[in-house]
Coordinates of C-alpha atoms in Angstrom, one line a residue:
Chain A
M1054 CA -126.9 -172.8 37.7
T1055 CA -129.9 -171.7 39.6
K1056 CA -132.8 -174.1 39.4
V1057 CA -136.4 -172.9 39.4
F1058 CA -139.2 -175.2 40.7
T1059 CA -142.9 -174.6 40.2
R1060 CA -145.6 -175.0 42.8
Q1061 CA -146.7 -178.2 41.1
E1062 CA -143.3 -179.7 41.2
I1063 CA -143.0 -178.8 44.9
L1064 CA -146.4 -180.2 45.8
E1065 CA -145.5 -183.5 44.2
V1066 CA -142.5 -184.2 46.4
I1067 CA -143.9 -183.1 49.7
P1068 CA -145.5 -186.5 50.5
N1069 CA -142.0 -188.1 50.2
I1070 CA -140.6 -185.9 53.0
D1071 CA -140.8 -186.7 56.7
L1072 CA -141.6 -183.1 57.6
I1073 CA -142.4 -183.9 61.2
T1074 CA -138.8 -185.1 61.8
E1075 CA -137.4 -182.2 59.8
L1076 CA -139.3 -179.6 61.8
E1077 CA -138.5 -181.3 65.1
R1078 CA -134.7 -181.2 64.3
G1079 CA -135.1 -177.5 63.4
F1080 CA -137.0 -176.6 66.6
I1081 CA -134.4 -178.4 68.7
A1082 CA -131.5 -176.7 67.0
F1083 CA -133.2 -173.3 67.2
S1084 CA -133.9 -173.7 71.0
E1085 CA -130.2 -174.7 71.4
G1086 CA -129.1 -171.4 69.9
K1087 CA -127.7 -173.2 66.8
A1088 CA -129.7 -171.2 64.3
M1089 CA -129.1 -167.7 62.9
V1090 CA -132.5 -166.2 62.4
P1091 CA -132.5 -162.4 62.4
L1092 CA -135.8 -160.6 63.0
P1093 CA -138.0 -160.7 59.9
G1094 CA -138.1 -157.8 57.4
E1095 CA -141.5 -156.2 56.9
M1096 CA -143.3 -153.9 54.5
F1097 CA -146.9 -152.7 54.8
F1098 CA -148.9 -151.3 51.9
E1099 CA -151.5 -149.0 53.7
E1100 CA -153.9 -148.5 50.8
L1101 CA -154.3 -152.2 50.0
Q1102 CA -153.7 -153.4 53.5
G1103 CA -151.0 -155.6 51.9
E1104 CA -148.3 -157.1 54.1
V1105 CA -144.9 -158.5 53.1
Q1106 CA -142.7 -160.5 55.4
I1107 CA -139.1 -161.5 54.7
K1108 CA -137.9 -164.4 56.9
Y1109 CA -134.4 -165.7 56.6
G1110 CA -131.7 -167.6 58.3
H1111 CA -129.2 -170.5 58.5
L1112 CA -128.8 -173.5 60.7
E1113 CA -125.3 -174.2 62.1
N1114 CA -123.4 -176.7 59.8
D1115 CA -126.0 -176.5 57.1
P1116 CA -124.7 -176.0 53.5
Y1117 CA -127.6 -173.6 52.9
Y1118 CA -129.2 -170.3 53.9
I1119 CA -132.8 -169.6 53.2
V1120 CA -134.7 -166.4 52.3
K1121 CA -138.5 -166.5 52.2
I1122 CA -140.6 -163.6 50.9
A1123 CA -144.3 -164.0 51.8
S1124 CA -147.2 -161.7 51.3
I1125 CA -150.8 -161.3 52.2
F1126 CA -152.9 -159.0 50.0
P1127 CA -156.5 -159.3 51.3
G1128 CA -157.9 -157.5 48.2
N1129 CA -156.8 -160.5 45.9
I1130 CA -160.0 -162.2 46.9
T1131 CA -162.0 -159.9 44.5
S1132 CA -159.7 -160.8 41.6
G1133 CA -159.6 -164.6 42.1
L1134 CA -155.9 -164.6 43.2
A1135 CA -154.9 -166.2 46.4
T1136 CA -154.5 -163.7 49.2
S1137 CA -151.4 -165.4 50.5
N1138 CA -148.3 -165.8 48.3
G1139 CA -144.7 -166.6 48.8
S1140 CA -141.4 -167.8 47.4
M1141 CA -138.4 -169.4 49.1
L1142 CA -134.8 -169.1 47.9
V1143 CA -132.1 -171.6 48.7
F1144 CA -128.6 -170.3 48.7
S1145 CA -125.2 -172.0 49.2
A1146 CA -123.8 -171.0 52.6
K1147 CA -120.3 -171.9 51.2
N1148 CA -120.2 -169.3 48.3
G1149 CA -123.5 -167.3 48.2
Q1150 CA -124.8 -168.8 45.0
L1151 CA -128.5 -169.0 44.5
L1152 CA -129.1 -172.7 44.2
A1153 CA -132.9 -172.7 43.8
V1154 CA -136.0 -170.6 43.5
L1155 CA -139.0 -172.4 45.0
L1156 CA -142.1 -170.8 43.4
E1157 CA -144.3 -172.3 46.1
E1158 CA -146.9 -169.5 46.1
G1159 CA -147.3 -169.6 49.9
K1160 CA -148.0 -173.3 50.0
L1161 CA -144.8 -174.2 51.9
T1162 CA -145.7 -171.7 54.6
A1163 CA -149.1 -173.2 54.9
V1164 CA -147.7 -176.7 55.2
R1165 CA -144.9 -176.0 57.7
T1166 CA -147.5 -174.2 59.9
A1167 CA -149.7 -177.3 59.8
V1168 CA -146.7 -179.6 60.5
A1169 CA -145.8 -177.5 63.5
G1170 CA -149.4 -178.1 64.8
A1171 CA -148.9 -181.8 64.5
V1172 CA -145.5 -181.6 66.3
A1173 CA -147.2 -179.7 69.1
A1174 CA -150.0 -182.3 69.4
K1175 CA -147.4 -185.2 69.3
Y1176 CA -145.7 -184.0 72.5
L1177 CA -148.5 -182.2 74.3
A1178 CA -151.9 -183.8 73.5
P1179 CA -153.3 -186.4 76.0
K1180 CA -152.6 -190.0 75.1
K1181 CA -156.2 -190.8 74.4
I1182 CA -157.8 -188.2 72.1
T1183 CA -161.6 -188.5 72.3
C1184 CA -162.4 -185.9 69.7
I1185 CA -160.5 -183.2 67.8
G1186 CA -162.0 -179.7 67.9
I1187 CA -161.2 -177.4 65.0
I1188 CA -162.1 -173.7 65.3
G1189 CA -161.9 -172.0 61.9
T1190 CA -162.8 -173.4 58.5
G1191 CA -160.2 -172.0 56.1
A1192 CA -157.2 -173.5 54.3
Q1193 CA -155.1 -173.7 57.4
A1194 CA -157.9 -175.3 59.5
R1195 CA -158.1 -178.0 56.8
L1196 CA -154.3 -178.6 56.7
Q1197 CA -154.1 -178.8 60.5
L1198 CA -156.5 -181.7 60.5
E1199 CA -154.7 -183.4 57.6
Y1200 CA -151.4 -183.3 59.4
L1201 CA -152.8 -184.3 62.8
E1202 CA -153.5 -187.7 61.1
K1203 CA -149.8 -188.3 61.3
V1204 CA -149.8 -188.2 65.1
T1205 CA -153.2 -189.5 66.2
D1206 CA -155.7 -192.1 65.1
C1207 CA -158.7 -190.1 66.2
K1208 CA -161.0 -189.4 63.3
D1209 CA -163.9 -187.8 65.2
V1210 CA -163.9 -184.1 64.7
L1211 CA -166.1 -181.1 65.7
V1212 CA -165.7 -178.0 63.7
W1213 CA -167.0 -174.5 64.3
G1214 CA -166.7 -171.3 62.2
R1215 CA -168.5 -167.9 62.2
N1216 CA -170.0 -168.8 58.9
E1217 CA -172.1 -171.9 59.1
A1218 CA -172.0 -172.6 55.4
H1219 CA -168.2 -172.6 55.5
A1220 CA -168.3 -175.0 58.5
K1221 CA -170.6 -177.4 56.6
A1222 CA -168.4 -177.2 53.5
Y1223 CA -165.4 -178.0 55.8
A1224 CA -167.2 -181.0 57.2
E1225 CA -168.2 -182.3 53.8
D1226 CA -164.7 -181.9 52.3
M1227 CA -162.8 -183.4 55.3
N1228 CA -165.3 -186.3 55.5
K1229 CA -164.2 -187.2 52.0
K1230 CA -160.7 -187.5 53.3
G1231 CA -161.7 -190.2 55.9
F1232 CA -162.6 -188.0 58.9
N1233 CA -165.9 -188.0 60.8
V1234 CA -166.6 -184.3 61.1
K1235 CA -169.7 -182.7 62.6
V1236 CA -170.5 -179.0 62.8
A1237 CA -170.6 -177.8 66.4
K1238 CA -173.3 -175.3 67.5
N1239 CA -170.7 -173.2 69.3
T1240 CA -167.3 -173.4 70.8
A1241 CA -168.7 -174.4 74.2
D1242 CA -169.7 -177.7 72.5
I1243 CA -166.1 -178.1 71.3
G1244 CA -164.8 -177.5 74.8
S1245 CA -167.0 -180.1 76.4
S1246 CA -166.4 -182.8 73.7
C1247 CA -162.9 -182.4 72.5
N1248 CA -159.6 -182.8 74.3
L1249 CA -157.4 -181.7 71.4
I1250 CA -158.4 -178.3 70.1
V1251 CA -156.9 -176.3 67.2
T1252 CA -157.8 -172.6 66.7
A1253 CA -156.9 -171.4 63.2
T1254 CA -158.7 -168.1 62.7
A1255 CA -157.8 -164.5 62.2
A1256 CA -159.7 -163.5 65.3
V1257 CA -158.8 -160.5 67.4
A1258 CA -160.8 -161.7 70.4
P1259 CA -161.0 -165.1 72.1
V1260 CA -162.9 -167.7 70.0
I1261 CA -163.3 -170.2 73.0
L1262 CA -163.8 -169.0 76.5
D1263 CA -161.7 -170.3 79.4
K1264 CA -164.8 -171.6 81.3
H1265 CA -165.5 -174.0 78.4
I1266 CA -162.0 -175.6 78.5
R1267 CA -161.9 -178.8 80.6
K1268 CA -159.0 -180.3 82.4
G1269 CA -157.1 -182.8 80.2
T1270 CA -157.3 -180.6 77.1
H1271 CA -154.5 -179.6 74.7
I1272 CA -155.0 -176.5 72.6
T1273 CA -152.9 -175.4 69.7
A1274 CA -153.5 -171.7 68.8
I1275 CA -152.3 -171.1 65.3
G1276 CA -154.0 -168.0 64.2
A1277 CA -152.5 -165.1 66.1
D1278 CA -149.2 -164.0 64.5
N1279 CA -149.0 -160.4 65.5
S1280 CA -149.8 -158.1 68.4
E1281 CA -153.5 -157.6 67.5
K1282 CA -154.7 -161.1 66.8
N1283 CA -156.0 -163.2 69.7
E1284 CA -157.8 -166.5 70.0
L1285 CA -157.6 -167.5 73.6
E1286 CA -158.4 -165.8 76.9
P1287 CA -155.3 -164.9 79.0
L1288 CA -156.9 -166.9 81.8
T1289 CA -156.4 -170.1 79.8
L1290 CA -152.7 -169.7 79.5
A1291 CA -152.4 -168.5 83.1
R1292 CA -154.0 -171.7 84.5
A1293 CA -152.4 -174.1 81.9
N1294 CA -149.9 -176.6 83.3
L1295 CA -147.7 -176.1 80.2
V1296 CA -147.5 -173.2 77.8
V1297 CA -145.3 -173.8 74.8
T1298 CA -144.3 -171.5 71.9
D1299 CA -142.3 -171.9 68.8
S1300 CA -140.2 -168.8 69.4
L1301 CA -139.9 -167.1 72.8
E1302 CA -138.5 -164.0 71.1
Q1303 CA -141.5 -163.7 68.8
S1304 CA -143.9 -164.4 71.7
R1305 CA -142.7 -161.2 73.4
S1306 CA -144.5 -159.2 70.7
S1307 CA -147.2 -161.4 69.2
G1308 CA -149.7 -164.2 69.8
E1309 CA -151.5 -165.6 72.9
V1310 CA -148.4 -165.4 75.1
F1311 CA -148.1 -161.7 74.3
Q1312 CA -151.8 -161.1 75.1
T1313 CA -151.4 -163.0 78.4
W1314 CA -148.1 -161.2 79.2
I1315 CA -149.6 -157.7 78.7
N1316 CA -152.4 -158.7 81.1
G1317 CA -149.7 -159.5 83.7
L1318 CA -150.7 -163.1 83.9
I1319 CA -147.5 -164.8 82.6
S1320 CA -143.7 -164.3 82.5
D1321 CA -140.9 -165.7 80.3
N1322 CA -140.3 -168.3 83.0
D1323 CA -143.7 -169.8 82.5
V1324 CA -143.2 -170.5 78.8
L1325 CA -141.1 -173.2 77.1
E1326 CA -140.1 -173.5 73.4
L1327 CA -141.2 -176.4 71.3
G1328 CA -137.5 -177.3 70.9
N1329 CA -137.1 -177.7 74.6
I1330 CA -140.0 -180.1 75.0
I1331 CA -139.2 -182.2 71.9
R1332 CA -135.7 -182.7 73.3
D1333 CA -136.5 -183.4 76.9
K1334 CA -139.3 -185.7 78.0
A1335 CA -139.4 -184.1 81.4
F1336 CA -140.9 -181.0 79.8
Q1337 CA -143.7 -182.8 78.0
R1338 CA -147.2 -183.5 79.2
S1339 CA -146.9 -185.7 82.3
A1340 CA -150.5 -186.4 83.2
E1341 CA -153.8 -186.9 81.3
N1342 CA -155.6 -184.3 83.3
Q1343 CA -153.2 -181.4 82.5
I1344 CA -154.1 -178.4 80.4
T1345 CA -151.5 -177.6 77.8
V1346 CA -151.3 -174.8 75.3
A1347 CA -149.1 -174.4 72.2
D1348 CA -149.0 -170.9 70.9
L1349 CA -147.4 -170.9 67.4
T1350 CA -146.6 -167.6 65.7
G1351 CA -144.6 -169.2 62.8
A1352 CA -140.8 -169.1 63.0
A1353 CA -138.2 -168.7 60.3
I1354 CA -136.6 -172.0 61.4
Q1355 CA -139.7 -173.8 59.9
D1356 CA -139.1 -172.1 56.6
I1357 CA -135.4 -173.1 56.7
Q1358 CA -136.3 -176.7 57.4
I1359 CA -139.0 -177.1 54.8
A1360 CA -137.2 -175.2 52.1
K1361 CA -134.0 -177.3 52.3
A1362 CA -135.9 -180.6 52.6
V1363 CA -137.9 -179.8 49.5
Y1364 CA -134.8 -178.6 47.6
E1365 CA -132.9 -181.8 48.5
Q1366 CA -135.9 -184.0 47.5
L1367 CA -136.3 -182.1 44.2
S1368 CA -132.5 -182.5 43.5
K1369 CA -132.5 -186.3 44.0
Chain B
M1423 CA -146.3 -166.5 35.8
T1424 CA -142.9 -165.6 37.2
K1425 CA -140.3 -164.8 34.6
V1426 CA -136.7 -165.7 35.2
F1427 CA -133.9 -163.7 33.5
T1428 CA -130.3 -164.7 33.2
R1429 CA -127.3 -162.5 33.8
Q1430 CA -126.6 -162.5 30.0
E1431 CA -130.2 -161.3 29.2
I1432 CA -129.9 -158.6 31.8
L1433 CA -126.5 -157.3 30.5
E1434 CA -127.9 -157.1 27.0
V1435 CA -130.6 -154.6 27.9
I1436 CA -128.6 -152.4 30.2
P1437 CA -127.3 -150.2 27.4
N1438 CA -130.9 -149.4 26.4
I1439 CA -131.8 -147.9 29.8
D1440 CA -131.1 -144.3 30.8
L1441 CA -129.9 -145.3 34.3
I1442 CA -128.7 -141.9 35.2
T1443 CA -132.2 -140.5 34.9
E1444 CA -133.7 -143.6 36.7
L1445 CA -131.3 -143.2 39.7
E1446 CA -131.8 -139.4 39.8
R1447 CA -135.6 -139.9 40.1
G1448 CA -135.1 -142.5 42.8
F1449 CA -132.7 -140.3 44.8
I1450 CA -135.1 -137.4 44.7
A1451 CA -138.1 -139.5 45.7
F1452 CA -136.0 -141.1 48.5
S1453 CA -134.9 -137.7 49.9
E1454 CA -138.5 -136.5 49.7
G1455 CA -139.6 -139.4 51.9
K1456 CA -141.5 -141.1 49.2
A1457 CA -139.7 -144.4 49.4
M1458 CA -140.3 -147.2 51.9
V1459 CA -136.8 -148.6 52.5
P1460 CA -136.5 -150.5 55.8
L1461 CA -133.1 -151.2 57.2
P1462 CA -131.3 -154.0 55.3
G1463 CA -131.3 -157.5 56.7
E1464 CA -127.9 -159.0 57.3
M1465 CA -126.2 -162.4 58.0
F1466 CA -122.6 -163.0 58.6
F1467 CA -120.8 -166.4 58.3
E1468 CA -117.9 -166.2 60.7
E1469 CA -115.9 -169.1 59.5
L1470 CA -115.8 -168.0 55.8
Q1471 CA -116.1 -164.3 56.5
G1472 CA -119.1 -164.4 54.2
E1473 CA -121.6 -161.6 54.3
V1474 CA -125.2 -161.5 53.1
Q1475 CA -127.3 -158.4 52.7
I1476 CA -131.0 -158.1 52.0
K1477 CA -132.1 -154.7 50.7
Y1478 CA -135.7 -154.1 49.9
G1479 CA -138.3 -151.5 49.4
H1480 CA -140.9 -149.7 47.4
L1481 CA -141.3 -146.3 45.8
E1482 CA -144.6 -144.5 46.3
N1483 CA -147.0 -145.1 43.4
D1484 CA -144.8 -147.7 41.9
P1485 CA -146.5 -151.0 40.8
Y1486 CA -143.6 -152.9 42.2
Y1487 CA -141.6 -153.7 45.3
I1488 CA -138.1 -155.1 45.1
V1489 CA -136.0 -157.5 47.2
K1490 CA -132.3 -157.9 46.6
I1491 CA -130.2 -160.6 48.2
A1492 CA -126.5 -159.9 47.7
S1493 CA -123.5 -161.7 49.1
I1494 CA -119.7 -161.4 49.4
F1495 CA -117.7 -164.6 50.0
P1496 CA -114.0 -163.6 49.9
G1497 CA -113.0 -167.3 49.8
N1498 CA -114.6 -167.7 46.3
I1499 CA -111.4 -166.3 44.9
T1500 CA -109.7 -169.6 45.4
S1501 CA -112.4 -171.5 43.6
G1502 CA -112.7 -169.2 40.6
L1503 CA -116.2 -168.0 41.6
A1504 CA -116.9 -164.3 41.8
T1505 CA -116.7 -163.1 45.4
S1506 CA -119.8 -160.9 44.9
N1507 CA -123.1 -162.4 44.0
G1508 CA -126.7 -161.3 44.0
S1509 CA -130.2 -161.7 42.8
M1510 CA -133.1 -159.2 42.5
L1511 CA -136.8 -160.0 42.8
V1512 CA -139.5 -157.9 41.3
F1513 CA -142.9 -158.2 43.0
S1514 CA -146.3 -156.7 42.2
A1515 CA -147.2 -154.1 44.9
K1516 CA -150.9 -154.7 43.9
N1517 CA -151.1 -158.4 44.7
G1518 CA -147.8 -159.7 46.0
Q1519 CA -147.1 -161.9 43.0
L1520 CA -143.4 -162.6 42.1
L1521 CA -143.2 -161.1 38.6
A1522 CA -139.5 -161.7 37.9
V1523 CA -136.3 -163.2 39.2
L1524 CA -133.3 -161.3 37.9
L1525 CA -130.3 -163.7 38.2
E1526 CA -127.9 -160.8 37.9
E1527 CA -125.1 -162.4 40.0
G1528 CA -124.2 -159.0 41.6
K1529 CA -123.8 -157.2 38.3
L1530 CA -126.7 -154.8 38.9
T1531 CA -125.3 -153.8 42.3
A1532 CA -122.0 -153.0 40.6
V1533 CA -123.7 -151.0 37.8
R1534 CA -126.0 -149.0 40.1
T1535 CA -123.0 -148.1 42.3
A1536 CA -121.1 -146.9 39.2
V1537 CA -124.1 -144.9 38.0
A1538 CA -124.5 -143.2 41.4
G1539 CA -120.8 -142.1 41.0
A1540 CA -121.7 -140.6 37.7
V1541 CA -124.7 -138.8 39.2
A1542 CA -122.6 -137.4 42.0
A1543 CA -120.0 -136.1 39.4
K1544 CA -122.7 -134.6 37.2
Y1545 CA -123.9 -132.2 40.0
L1546 CA -120.7 -131.8 42.1
A1547 CA -117.7 -131.9 39.8
P1548 CA -116.1 -128.7 38.5
K1549 CA -117.3 -127.6 35.0
K1550 CA -113.8 -128.1 33.5
I1551 CA -112.4 -131.5 34.5
T1552 CA -108.6 -131.5 33.8
C1553 CA -107.9 -135.1 34.8
I1554 CA -109.8 -137.9 36.4
G1555 CA -108.1 -139.6 39.3
I1556 CA -109.0 -143.2 40.1
I1557 CA -107.8 -144.8 43.3
G1558 CA -108.4 -148.6 43.2
T1559 CA -108.0 -151.0 40.3
G1560 CA -110.8 -153.5 40.7
A1561 CA -114.1 -154.1 38.9
Q1562 CA -115.8 -151.1 40.5
A1563 CA -112.9 -148.8 39.7
R1564 CA -113.4 -149.8 36.1
L1565 CA -117.1 -149.3 36.1
Q1566 CA -116.8 -145.9 37.7
L1567 CA -114.7 -144.7 34.8
E1568 CA -117.0 -146.2 32.2
Y1569 CA -120.1 -144.4 33.6
L1570 CA -118.2 -141.1 34.1
E1571 CA -118.1 -141.0 30.3
K1572 CA -121.8 -140.2 30.4
V1573 CA -121.2 -137.0 32.3
T1574 CA -117.8 -135.7 31.3
D1575 CA -115.8 -135.5 28.0
C1576 CA -112.5 -135.8 29.9
K1577 CA -110.5 -138.9 28.9
D1578 CA -107.3 -138.2 30.8
V1579 CA -107.0 -140.4 33.8
L1580 CA -104.4 -141.1 36.5
V1581 CA -104.9 -144.4 38.3
W1582 CA -103.2 -145.7 41.5
G1583 CA -103.5 -149.0 43.3
R1584 CA -101.5 -150.8 46.0
N1585 CA -100.5 -153.4 43.5
E1586 CA -98.6 -151.8 40.5
A1587 CA -99.3 -154.8 38.2
H1588 CA -103.0 -154.3 38.8
A1589 CA -102.7 -150.6 38.1
K1590 CA -100.9 -151.3 34.8
A1591 CA -103.6 -153.8 33.8
Y1592 CA -106.2 -151.2 34.6
A1593 CA -104.5 -148.7 32.4
E1594 CA -104.1 -151.1 29.6
D1595 CA -107.7 -152.3 29.7
M1596 CA -109.3 -148.9 30.0
N1597 CA -107.1 -147.4 27.2
K1598 CA -108.7 -150.0 24.9
K1599 CA -112.0 -148.4 25.8
G1600 CA -110.8 -145.0 24.6
F1601 CA -109.4 -143.5 27.7
N1602 CA -105.9 -142.1 28.2
V1603 CA -104.9 -143.7 31.5
K1604 CA -101.5 -143.3 33.1
V1605 CA -100.4 -145.0 36.3
A1606 CA -99.6 -142.5 39.1
K1607 CA -96.6 -142.9 41.4
N1608 CA -98.7 -142.2 44.4
T1609 CA -102.0 -140.6 45.4
A1610 CA -100.2 -137.2 46.0
D1611 CA -99.7 -137.2 42.2
I1612 CA -103.4 -137.7 41.7
G1613 CA -104.2 -134.9 44.1
S1614 CA -102.0 -132.5 42.3
S1615 CA -103.2 -133.4 38.8
C1616 CA -106.8 -134.4 39.1
N1617 CA -109.9 -132.3 40.0
L1618 CA -112.3 -135.3 39.8
I1619 CA -111.2 -138.1 42.1
V1620 CA -113.0 -141.4 42.7
T1621 CA -111.9 -143.8 45.5
A1622 CA -113.0 -147.3 45.0
T1623 CA -111.1 -149.5 47.4
A1624 CA -111.7 -151.7 50.4
A1625 CA -109.3 -149.5 52.5
V1626 CA -109.7 -149.1 56.3
A1627 CA -107.4 -146.1 56.4
P1628 CA -107.3 -143.0 54.2
V1629 CA -105.9 -143.6 50.6
I1630 CA -105.3 -139.9 49.8
L1631 CA -104.2 -137.4 52.5
D1632 CA -106.0 -134.2 53.0
K1633 CA -102.9 -132.1 52.3
H1634 CA -102.8 -133.5 48.8
I1635 CA -106.3 -132.4 47.9
R1636 CA -106.4 -129.1 46.1
K1637 CA -109.2 -126.5 46.1
G1638 CA -111.5 -127.0 43.1
T1639 CA -111.6 -130.8 43.5
H1640 CA -114.6 -133.1 43.7
I1641 CA -114.1 -136.5 45.3
T1642 CA -116.5 -139.4 45.2
A1643 CA -115.7 -142.0 47.9
I1644 CA -117.3 -145.3 46.9
G1645 CA -115.5 -147.9 48.9
A1646 CA -116.5 -147.5 52.5
D1647 CA -119.9 -149.2 53.1
N1648 CA -119.6 -150.1 56.8
S1649 CA -118.3 -148.7 60.1
E1650 CA -114.7 -150.1 59.5
K1651 CA -113.9 -149.0 56.0
N1652 CA -112.4 -145.6 55.4
E1653 CA -110.9 -143.9 52.4
L1654 CA -110.6 -140.2 53.2
E1655 CA -109.3 -138.2 56.2
P1656 CA -112.0 -136.6 58.4
L1657 CA -110.2 -133.3 57.7
T1658 CA -111.2 -133.4 54.1
L1659 CA -114.9 -133.7 54.8
A1660 CA -114.6 -131.1 57.6
R1661 CA -113.1 -128.4 55.2
A1662 CA -115.2 -129.4 52.1
N1663 CA -117.7 -126.8 50.9
L1664 CA -120.2 -129.5 50.2
V1665 CA -120.6 -133.0 51.7
V1666 CA -123.2 -135.2 50.1
T1667 CA -124.3 -138.7 50.9
D1668 CA -126.8 -141.1 49.2
S1669 CA -128.5 -141.8 52.5
L1670 CA -128.2 -139.8 55.7
E1671 CA -129.6 -142.6 57.7
Q1672 CA -126.8 -145.0 56.5
S1673 CA -124.2 -142.4 57.0
R1674 CA -124.9 -142.4 60.7
S1675 CA -123.2 -145.8 60.9
S1676 CA -121.0 -146.2 57.9
G1677 CA -118.7 -144.6 55.4
E1678 CA -116.7 -141.3 55.4
V1679 CA -119.4 -139.2 57.0
F1680 CA -119.5 -141.7 59.9
Q1681 CA -115.7 -141.5 60.3
T1682 CA -115.8 -137.7 60.4
W1683 CA -118.7 -137.7 62.8
I1684 CA -117.0 -139.9 65.3
N1685 CA -114.1 -137.5 65.2
G1686 CA -116.4 -134.7 66.1
L1687 CA -115.8 -132.8 62.9
I1688 CA -119.2 -132.9 61.2
S1689 CA -122.9 -133.0 62.1
D1690 CA -126.1 -133.9 60.3
N1691 CA -126.6 -130.3 59.4
D1692 CA -123.4 -130.3 57.4
V1693 CA -124.5 -133.1 55.1
L1694 CA -127.0 -133.2 52.2
E1695 CA -128.5 -136.1 50.4
L1696 CA -127.9 -136.6 46.7
G1697 CA -131.7 -136.3 46.2
N1698 CA -131.6 -132.8 47.7
I1699 CA -128.9 -131.5 45.4
I1700 CA -130.3 -133.1 42.2
R1701 CA -133.6 -131.4 42.9
D1702 CA -132.3 -128.0 43.9
K1703 CA -129.6 -126.1 42.0
A1704 CA -129.0 -124.0 45.1
F1705 CA -127.4 -127.0 46.8
Q1706 CA -125.0 -127.9 43.9
R1707 CA -121.4 -126.8 43.4
S1708 CA -121.5 -123.0 43.0
A1709 CA -117.9 -122.1 42.3
E1710 CA -115.0 -123.8 40.5
N1711 CA -112.7 -123.5 43.5
Q1712 CA -114.9 -125.4 46.0
I1713 CA -114.1 -128.7 47.4
T1714 CA -116.9 -131.2 47.3
V1715 CA -117.2 -134.7 48.6
A1716 CA -119.8 -137.4 47.8
D1717 CA -119.8 -140.3 50.2
L1718 CA -121.8 -143.2 48.8
T1719 CA -122.6 -146.2 50.9
G1720 CA -125.1 -147.8 48.5
A1721 CA -128.8 -147.3 49.1
A1722 CA -131.7 -149.7 48.5
I1723 CA -133.4 -147.0 46.4
Q1724 CA -130.7 -147.7 43.7
D1725 CA -131.6 -151.3 43.7
I1726 CA -135.3 -150.5 43.4
Q1727 CA -134.7 -148.2 40.5
I1728 CA -132.3 -150.4 38.5
A1729 CA -134.4 -153.6 39.1
K1730 CA -137.6 -152.1 37.9
A1731 CA -136.0 -150.4 34.9
V1732 CA -134.3 -153.7 33.8
Y1733 CA -137.5 -155.6 34.4
E1734 CA -139.6 -153.2 32.3
Q1735 CA -136.9 -153.2 29.5
L1736 CA -136.9 -157.0 29.5
S1737 CA -140.7 -157.1 29.4
K1738 CA -140.9 -154.9 26.3

């Protein structure tokens, strides 16, 4: 019998799962070629600018395969509905039966994206984090900071957003959760004070200039997940000591690596996958003064890992 | 709120839906380019020979988009589970919300395939059907005959299958449903007695030879849905007066049209889509002595049409 779980039931079990370990295992297996993750299916609804993505796949030796259908309908904002939505389906890889429908409403995509940010920081950020810089003030900018708590003790945060009221609200909300967040005047401020920076915007032009990024900084760019969006200058990736992506294949057509590549400033050989650096210490940050960049476009392997972990937790 | 419907609930409403009209509308819109139906997603599980297909799409002006995940796991036969399985999801094309999960277990794929056979016969079979020939004895061979009842009064049937016991069981079962089914000695018998023939097998070599097909015959080939399977000789399609497919795009890589094309005996110009002939009488059978072939590989537009019709019926 197919089980159906609501968003609320799913949210309740998430704190009981070690998602960092689950995603790390997934990234390693993916980079070792042990995951079957075909290219995502896509639909676009011109009139409403609505986007649908179907991500699916299977990890070698897993008893499951996963299908996620996620959508973004920007117009929902006027009707009070969330703009992002999604469901994940867990199937038996032994007989094709639909084991569970996770009515997660896009929440698991948001969480697995934030967890990937924490994984990137765990292996790439400097040992001593002086201040966390967050560029962007939306739901993902909040989740990123919440999950960073699992990999760093630093509570000092500078936030910047185009809309100052949103940045103030961000600071107020996150301070209630035990952080010490101040609103930055501009992203140059963030560059000069912070050595762990997360960009989580929908920008189509750099949100922090290369000249404002100091040596010894790690940046995780979360926002750009297609060929249009762009948060960093190509120069930053070009001069970074380490450039890491979740999926090399996806980076060939989206995100910061893609932007740098079309500017002729980077090649496949200059980029590692998260799975490579988790597995092998030799590929991780090796000096405090290095610049490192993680460009995360969001890989199906993350959906596979979070869906099966949540399903197993719910089935206990 | 997402509604979840069981196989039993779905089966109960099917008789209340005019599926022939629904599919006809879908085929026409599809052939007019009014449907968004990206290429299906696929996964293959080597060890178990398990196949998963994701078909999805949206019809212009529809308030829905549909995603179907279907699977075939041949090994299920040893565990008593059905080898075919599937679920269809109905989403709002206005806001991306998951409206309904149809836990149809592959049944709707089976039914829409049978309905397409009936639609093909409606426009292509001779006016006077003397005897229906069925090649194949499985679930789809049964459903094809059941749905043909909606487009012809002929009850006389000859059936043939590789396994004689299965053919006898077929005759016995279908006779209880009001048909007059006899088991044929071979498919030559079917060719000489029947002028409406349906092939519904998993064959990889022709199941009825061209020399056994008489003028004035319509054949619907249902079984071949990939580049390996094959039920008719290329010669039959080459000499047919009309060759019709559900999807020209799919026919370029699967089914009888594909087999004939790789033998150099047919080109795109020789093949029409079901949507073309439903819309325009000029493309339908124009004489009783013509040979016509419908090669159906199974199109996502059928899934879209049946899923939304079932959802709307269930929501009444």
